[in-house]
XYZ file of C-alpha atoms in Angstrom:
303
model
C 82.982 87.093 119.253
C 86.484 85.825 118.560
C 89.712 87.819 118.637
C 92.980 86.435 117.202
C 95.955 88.426 118.440
C 99.723 88.396 118.911
C 101.569 90.015 121.809
C 105.094 91.339 121.377
C 105.981 90.729 125.048
C 105.057 87.721 127.144
C 102.505 88.334 129.909
C 101.500 86.543 133.087
C 98.177 84.667 132.669
C 96.778 86.396 135.741
C 97.575 89.814 134.306
C 95.916 88.833 131.031
C 92.822 87.662 132.917
C 92.544 90.983 134.741
C 92.975 92.910 131.502
C 90.339 90.818 129.740
C 87.916 91.257 132.621
C 88.382 95.018 132.492
C 87.953 95.318 128.723
C 84.896 93.042 128.585
C 83.535 94.403 131.872
C 83.035 91.002 133.461
C 84.252 89.622 136.815
C 87.735 88.095 136.769
C 86.225 84.788 137.926
C 84.345 84.704 134.598
C 87.588 84.773 132.597
C 89.460 81.581 131.739
C 93.065 81.972 130.559
C 94.986 78.805 129.715
C 98.045 77.568 127.892
C 96.798 75.811 124.756
C 99.516 73.156 125.234
C 99.106 72.840 129.001
C 96.876 70.882 131.359
C 93.216 71.414 130.481
C 91.701 69.764 133.565
C 91.327 72.974 135.550
C 89.719 74.970 132.756
C 86.547 76.918 133.439
C 84.659 75.850 130.358
C 81.592 77.864 131.354
C 83.484 81.155 131.629
C 82.032 84.164 129.833
C 85.443 84.908 128.321
C 88.063 82.329 127.402
C 91.616 82.888 126.215
C 94.019 80.241 124.961
C 97.597 81.359 124.521
C 100.562 79.749 122.803
C 104.223 80.659 123.086
C 105.672 81.335 119.644
C 109.299 81.856 118.624
C 110.280 85.005 116.781
C 110.097 88.632 117.846
C 106.524 88.213 119.054
C 105.934 86.150 122.181
C 102.347 84.969 122.426
C 99.550 84.004 120.087
C 96.091 84.481 121.638
C 92.686 83.082 120.699
C 90.062 84.948 122.707
C 86.359 84.171 122.725
C 83.547 86.108 124.387
C 80.149 84.476 124.748
C 77.121 86.192 123.228
C 75.886 87.106 126.700
C 78.873 89.419 127.204
C 77.424 92.855 126.577
C 80.712 94.672 126.002
C 82.278 93.274 122.803
C 84.209 96.071 121.069
C 85.497 95.702 117.508
C 88.965 94.212 117.166
C 90.652 97.579 116.723
C 89.172 99.067 119.893
C 89.676 95.876 121.853
C 93.340 95.618 120.839
C 94.048 99.233 121.767
C 92.470 98.815 125.208
C 94.181 95.456 125.720
C 97.606 96.858 124.743
C 97.171 99.746 127.160
C 96.362 97.465 130.073
C 99.085 94.897 129.321
C 101.791 97.421 128.466
C 102.835 95.612 125.287
C 102.110 96.070 121.572
C 99.248 93.982 120.208
C 98.922 92.775 116.625
C 95.573 91.951 115.076
C 94.701 90.776 111.552
C 93.462 93.077 108.792
C 89.876 92.860 107.626
C 90.603 93.379 103.950
C 92.788 90.334 103.252
C 94.832 87.708 105.016
C 97.618 88.570 102.579
C 97.872 92.125 103.854
C 99.912 93.348 106.791
C 98.646 93.107 110.355
C 97.622 96.117 112.385
C 99.823 96.894 115.375
C 98.789 99.080 118.305
C 101.150 100.127 121.087
C 100.337 100.789 124.757
C 100.761 104.495 124.022
C 98.070 104.373 121.362
C 100.181 104.403 118.183
C 98.468 102.406 115.433
C 100.434 101.284 112.387
C 100.782 98.384 109.975
C 103.262 95.552 110.501
C 104.383 92.796 108.162
C 104.127 89.563 110.155
C 105.985 86.738 108.462
C 105.361 83.089 109.212
C 108.161 80.577 108.736
C 107.816 77.320 106.812
C 109.747 75.368 109.447
C 108.326 72.495 111.474
C 108.150 74.898 114.406
C 106.194 77.948 113.312
C 108.035 81.197 113.844
C 106.245 84.545 113.684
C 108.418 87.558 113.006
C 107.563 91.200 112.475
C 109.852 92.032 109.552
C 108.732 95.598 108.773
C 106.533 98.335 110.213
C 105.228 101.603 108.807
C 106.065 103.568 111.972
C 108.811 103.104 114.538
C 107.842 100.842 117.454
C 110.138 101.162 120.460
C 109.514 97.561 121.526
C 110.728 96.456 118.082
C 113.727 98.788 117.636
C 115.524 96.610 115.086
C 112.554 96.211 112.736
C 112.904 98.327 109.566
C 110.446 101.190 109.076
C 109.114 101.376 105.515
C 106.031 101.691 103.376
C 104.287 98.331 102.913
C 103.026 97.906 99.332
C 100.728 95.038 100.302
C 98.695 97.443 102.407
C 98.027 99.627 99.375
C 97.311 96.605 97.194
C 94.500 95.369 99.428
C 92.755 98.683 100.116
C 89.093 98.838 99.145
C 88.473 101.745 96.763
C 84.986 102.594 95.519
C 84.467 102.491 91.735
C 81.023 103.992 91.062
C 81.553 104.374 87.316
C 82.703 100.786 86.771
C 79.848 99.586 88.958
C 77.365 101.646 86.946
C 78.666 100.080 83.737
C 78.044 96.599 85.163
C 74.509 97.591 86.227
C 73.756 99.143 82.838
C 75.039 96.025 81.093
C 72.585 93.915 83.088
C 69.771 96.192 81.925
C 71.008 95.885 78.359
C 70.887 92.115 78.657
C 67.355 92.282 79.956
C 65.768 94.522 77.316
C 66.624 92.224 74.394
C 67.607 95.181 72.248
C 69.816 93.824 69.473
C 69.082 96.378 66.774
C 72.694 96.453 65.614
C 72.783 92.691 65.185
C 74.964 92.094 68.241
C 74.092 89.662 70.992
C 75.307 89.390 74.546
C 76.456 85.789 74.414
C 78.342 84.010 77.144
C 81.612 84.872 75.358
C 80.664 88.524 75.100
C 79.630 88.558 78.764
C 83.037 87.156 79.741
C 84.895 89.779 77.708
C 82.687 92.459 79.287
C 83.411 91.077 82.760
C 87.156 91.291 82.198
C 86.805 94.728 80.638
C 84.827 95.846 83.691
C 87.613 94.656 86.018
C 90.168 96.679 84.034
C 87.862 99.686 84.062
C 87.568 99.284 87.841
C 91.354 99.203 88.236
C 91.655 102.290 86.034
C 89.004 104.122 88.026
C 90.625 103.154 91.345
C 93.808 104.925 90.289
C 91.932 108.176 89.694
C 89.901 107.820 92.887
C 93.127 107.406 94.846
C 94.516 110.574 93.275
C 91.228 112.343 93.986
C 91.575 111.519 97.692
C 95.281 112.513 97.819
C 96.253 108.826 97.964
C 94.551 108.218 101.266
C 94.348 106.214 103.448
C 98.053 105.379 103.058
C 99.106 108.759 101.658
C 101.463 107.196 99.108
C 101.369 104.896 96.075
C 104.163 102.762 94.547
C 105.260 103.794 91.070
C 105.316 100.103 90.122
C 101.599 99.869 90.882
C 101.000 103.052 88.892
C 102.685 101.606 85.824
C 100.818 98.346 86.314
C 97.468 100.141 86.112
C 98.556 102.050 83.003
C 99.209 98.625 81.504
C 95.614 97.691 82.360
C 94.489 100.822 80.500
C 96.426 99.507 77.478
C 94.565 96.201 77.792
C 91.229 98.002 77.786
C 91.778 98.986 74.158
C 92.014 95.346 73.075
C 88.943 94.313 75.044
C 86.977 97.269 73.700
C 87.580 96.053 70.126
C 86.198 92.617 71.049
C 82.887 93.953 72.345
C 79.849 94.150 70.051
C 78.642 97.590 69.043
C 75.972 98.197 71.657
C 78.138 96.947 74.528
C 81.190 98.827 73.236
C 79.179 102.059 73.065
C 77.971 101.569 76.616
C 81.492 100.734 77.840
C 83.045 103.702 76.028
C 80.599 106.049 77.743
C 81.989 105.103 81.162
C 85.585 104.788 79.968
C 85.485 108.368 78.667
C 84.367 109.562 82.110
C 87.252 107.784 83.835
C 89.719 109.057 81.229
C 88.492 112.603 81.838
C 88.848 112.168 85.583
C 92.395 110.888 85.140
C 93.306 113.835 82.915
C 91.828 116.271 85.407
C 93.886 114.825 88.276
C 97.234 114.535 86.465
C 99.716 116.793 84.704
C 101.896 116.382 81.622
C 104.855 114.174 82.488
C 107.398 116.214 80.545
C 110.335 114.390 82.154
C 108.838 110.984 81.237
C 109.225 109.859 84.843
C 106.579 107.180 84.421
C 107.176 105.793 80.957
C 110.992 105.762 81.148
C 110.862 103.290 84.023
C 108.635 100.854 82.197
C 110.531 97.760 81.101
C 107.806 96.125 79.006
C 108.071 95.961 75.182
C 106.404 98.831 73.333
C 105.034 96.786 70.397
C 107.602 98.123 67.966
C 106.991 101.759 68.808
C 108.770 104.034 71.216
C 105.595 106.064 71.621
C 102.993 104.765 74.033
C 99.428 105.943 74.611
C 98.699 109.390 76.053
C 98.012 108.119 79.571
C 101.651 107.077 79.891
C 102.719 110.709 79.545
C 100.713 112.064 82.448
C 101.428 111.765 86.178
C 100.164 113.044 89.528
C 101.639 116.169 91.055
C 103.064 115.735 93.606
C 104.138 112.200 92.813
C 102.813 109.881 95.539
C 105.712 107.424 95.298
C 108.219 110.119 96.290
C 106.591 110.770 99.669
C 108.299 109.642 102.857
């Protein structure tokens, strides 16, 4: 298994070797720690655990590439490994997110605090890695701003059972050859249905987030909220382009998501949502009903 980490503070190679041996539960002699840019002649290439480190400029100090052979019985997931490693080294450890390389890294401190951290990489000839924002205060990074990170919310995986059921039902509709209303599921229709399904999924995700009180982040940017309402607008156009049998099927699931959204929102009498929208309104000041509903409490006002 491979672990790709960053350390906020620099550490002695011997200390890193002892920490790795303890976490992987192997003898220290079976751990090889080496500078990636240093002399490679004395490397123990047969070691059960190997670690190459590189010094990096910025407010992190070391980049680590750690590899444990398959024969190593103790290979914890990256989150558990990083927490144990940080505790033994006495420095915060950053590890990459699973959901997307575009999202913020995870950061775990020696005291056990786990938060998200925006790690920015420079475009200079000499790569610089800098933590530019965190979601919780880290005492080893006292000058780094504490804020919500929208990219974390953007990349979260949210289940969409209704949108998924529509896609499954559409496949069954394709397979039964039922074209009693004269419509056919051509390649063009299938593409429109695919796009419509993606919008339905985005619309359902919004309600599922509200249903779970906006967990796991506990907040949601109002800009994202308005963006999804725009997707709901787009659904109307795609619905008109679907043939009758597909449109009927799609509307069945859309109605369920609409009902869920209505159940989880309240009338937005102050027009908090719609008044901040800077897109054209197609010649009318009145937008669709979903623009005049909002969650209570509003998740973008938290923190």
